[in-house]
Amino acid sequence: MLPAPDNLFELLLSKGLISAKQLNIAIIQQRVTGATLAETLISLGFLTSQEFARTVAQQAGIEYLDLRTFTLSEQALRCIPKETALKNGYIPLELTDDVLSIGILSPSNFVAIDNVIQLTGKRPKVFLVDEEAFGDSIECAYYFANNSVQQRLETLLAGLNTAAAIQNADIPDLTELLVMDAIQKLASDIHLTPSEEVLHIFYRIDGVLKYSHCLPKIVLTSLASRIKIMAQMDITEQRLPQDGAFTQLFRKKKYELRISTAPTVHGENIVMRILSTSGSIRNINSLGLNDDIIETLRQLFSKTHGIILITGPTGSGKTTTLYSCLRELDLLDKNVITVEDPVEYRLNFVRQTEVNDKTGYTFASSARTFMRQDPDVMLMGEIRDKETAQIAIRSSITGHLLLSTLHATDAVTSIPRLLDLGMSKLLLSSTILAVLSQRLVRKICHYCKEEYELGEKEQLLFRNAGMERNSAFRGAGCDRCGNSGYSGRTSIAEVMVFSSEIKELIYSEASMEAVFQAALRGGMVPLFTEGLKQVAAGQTTINEIQRVVG
Ligand SMILES: [Zn+2]
């Protein structure tokens, strides 16, 4: 990383991305390690690679591009050899008739521009990208451009057409290709679902299952055995559910694969969850939440005691939001301890622990340890049963801020859920500060976005939410988005702050409808309305909001 100009750090300070205290610590550490100041701020977790690049881009007047949500074009990659790109610090992004778009790390990388003109004769269009995403993307992108996983997988599957071919099939290769194919398509899960005749393979992409491949059913046994061996599970057991995990290094990036098997009438159903382990914690401003919610969250996180909960279904980005909020705290001033299952993000200056059933380090025992560790803020991965609910209450009434997640469909239904977990209405109304409920919604693909006229029913949806619209956007479907019309996701959320009115209502066992109305009076914008606002802003579609919020 090149040394950044001094006034850049002033800009970072004035934008509130780093504090003067953090800058001082980084300067001290930098003297010891010899790294650049920007590198040090990033390695300390005070600044993300993305925030730094965005600021550099802003200062240089270049557009920033996030490679994490961008699919690089194979034609563009073929224009420039990998070694040339790496040596000159750029990455080819997209190719049109006379323009080659490239991502550069430094705004003064004129060599890259020269390089493109000389090698391709095309006009370069320049975007600034961040170093973390650059490192992650370049290896993978060139690998996929030069080794068509899709093609190899299709060839292998097409060859499985005789009993002898299936017998001799290269199962380790097939397993690896499936995982790589899923990684390339940014899938979060692979589902191996046997039916009576065949084995169906689905990928979960942006939260939605997508039918991907069909295999001869006879492959299931060997595929299951292969996966179980890798995940250190019992290969002889096929009638009971099992869990396991293994780590896979792919193009210098580590992926953790969590395996779950369940017996079905047609054989073992296998789900492989793919967790990429090097993701940095996102800035609260980049989650897609609206400014009012961010401001409310900031105020809530500055409290010294009480409970803040984030609710939503599995895979709705609860942990991501929790960590983005945690990053907003002054971690140098506060002792923050976490107990998680498992630790999904790593954050400097936070004491993170992981439950381990084998060693007996459970949520319950961790609570006792917590108290002796003089904490200010505690993060407990999830309130999942009566025991964890008790721990949360005990922590908050002894003067700590406790953060956790809970399975509940929206902010208001968290109340019956907590009562169900044995919290008394008195403790509930006196300890809970707020509940945020959130969802991830798919964003319309940038490449095939189109405007369309709204029908009567749809116009009415907007009118009921106090908005007047007669058109909206949708994705027509294109190669870049696998014909789904969507690419990437953003968050929508509602926050219910426990005002004295709401506390009173809970204590007097008022109906949930009464609590909901009070929350609206207190300024809560319900999830569905928040979703429609995103539709109006051209971010997502009505269908998507209806699918996710219902
Ligand atoms: Zn598209």
mmCIF file of N, CA and C and ligand atoms in Angstrom, residues 444-449 475-487, ligand 1:
data_model
loop_
_atom_site.group_PDB
_atom_site.id
_atom_site.type_symbol
_atom_site.label_atom_id
_atom_site.label_comp_id
_atom_site.label_asym_id
_atom_site.label_seq_id
_atom_site.Cartn_x
_atom_site.Cartn_y
_atom_site.Cartn_z
ATOM 1 N N ILE A 444 -32.003 -5.005 -7.353
ATOM 2 C CA ILE A 444 -32.212 -5.187 -8.789
ATOM 3 C C ILE A 444 -30.860 -5.169 -9.506
ATOM 4 N N CYS A 445 -30.686 -6.111 -10.438
ATOM 5 C CA CYS A 445 -29.439 -6.173 -11.211
ATOM 6 C C CYS A 445 -29.261 -4.865 -11.976
ATOM 7 N N HIS A 446 -28.083 -4.315 -11.843
ATOM 8 C CA HIS A 446 -27.739 -3.035 -12.439
ATOM 9 C C HIS A 446 -27.786 -3.103 -13.975
ATOM 10 N N TYR A 447 -27.522 -4.304 -14.517
ATOM 11 C CA TYR A 447 -27.378 -4.443 -15.969
ATOM 12 C C TYR A 447 -28.695 -4.644 -16.716
ATOM 13 N N CYS A 448 -29.737 -5.104 -16.011
ATOM 14 C CA CYS A 448 -30.977 -5.367 -16.749
ATOM 15 C C CYS A 448 -32.168 -4.669 -16.090
ATOM 16 N N LYS A 449 -31.852 -3.611 -15.317
ATOM 17 C CA LYS A 449 -32.898 -2.850 -14.625
ATOM 18 C C LYS A 449 -33.808 -2.146 -15.631
ATOM 19 N N GLY A 475 -35.784 -6.206 -12.624
ATOM 20 C CA GLY A 475 -34.690 -6.701 -13.452
ATOM 21 C C GLY A 475 -35.269 -7.616 -14.517
ATOM 22 N N ALA A 476 -34.925 -7.388 -15.792
ATOM 23 C CA ALA A 476 -35.489 -8.215 -16.859
ATOM 24 C C ALA A 476 -34.829 -9.590 -16.889
ATOM 25 N N GLY A 477 -33.621 -9.695 -16.301
ATOM 26 C CA GLY A 477 -32.868 -10.942 -16.339
ATOM 27 C C GLY A 477 -31.821 -10.861 -17.435
ATOM 28 N N CYS A 478 -30.567 -11.145 -17.088
ATOM 29 C CA CYS A 478 -29.489 -11.113 -18.082
ATOM 30 C C CYS A 478 -28.400 -12.108 -17.659
ATOM 31 N N ASP A 479 -27.375 -12.233 -18.493
ATOM 32 C CA ASP A 479 -26.290 -13.170 -18.195
ATOM 33 C C ASP A 479 -25.592 -12.840 -16.878
ATOM 34 N N ARG A 480 -25.446 -11.541 -16.628
ATOM 35 C CA ARG A 480 -24.679 -11.125 -15.449
ATOM 36 C C ARG A 480 -25.343 -11.536 -14.136
ATOM 37 N N CYS A 481 -26.672 -11.667 -14.143
ATOM 38 C CA CYS A 481 -27.354 -11.993 -12.878
ATOM 39 C C CYS A 481 -27.948 -13.403 -12.919
ATOM 40 N N GLY A 482 -27.463 -14.226 -13.853
ATOM 41 C CA GLY A 482 -27.974 -15.592 -13.970
ATOM 42 C C GLY A 482 -29.473 -15.587 -14.242
ATOM 43 N N ASN A 483 -29.940 -14.558 -14.967
ATOM 44 C CA ASN A 483 -31.358 -14.399 -15.337
ATOM 45 C C ASN A 483 -32.316 -14.207 -14.172
ATOM 46 N N SER A 484 -31.774 -13.904 -12.989
ATOM 47 C CA SER A 484 -32.664 -13.732 -11.841
ATOM 48 C C SER A 484 -33.208 -12.307 -11.766
ATOM 49 N N GLY A 485 -32.515 -11.355 -12.416
ATOM 50 C CA GLY A 485 -32.942 -9.960 -12.333
ATOM 51 C C GLY A 485 -32.438 -9.261 -11.077
ATOM 52 N N TYR A 486 -31.691 -10.018 -10.251
ATOM 53 C CA TYR A 486 -31.187 -9.454 -8.996
ATOM 54 C C TYR A 486 -29.684 -9.653 -8.877
ATOM 55 N N SER A 487 -29.046 -8.781 -8.117
ATOM 56 C CA SER A 487 -27.634 -8.968 -7.822
ATOM 57 C C SER A 487 -27.295 -8.286 -6.506
HETATM 58 ZN ZN ZN B 1 -29.330 -8.798 -14.868
#
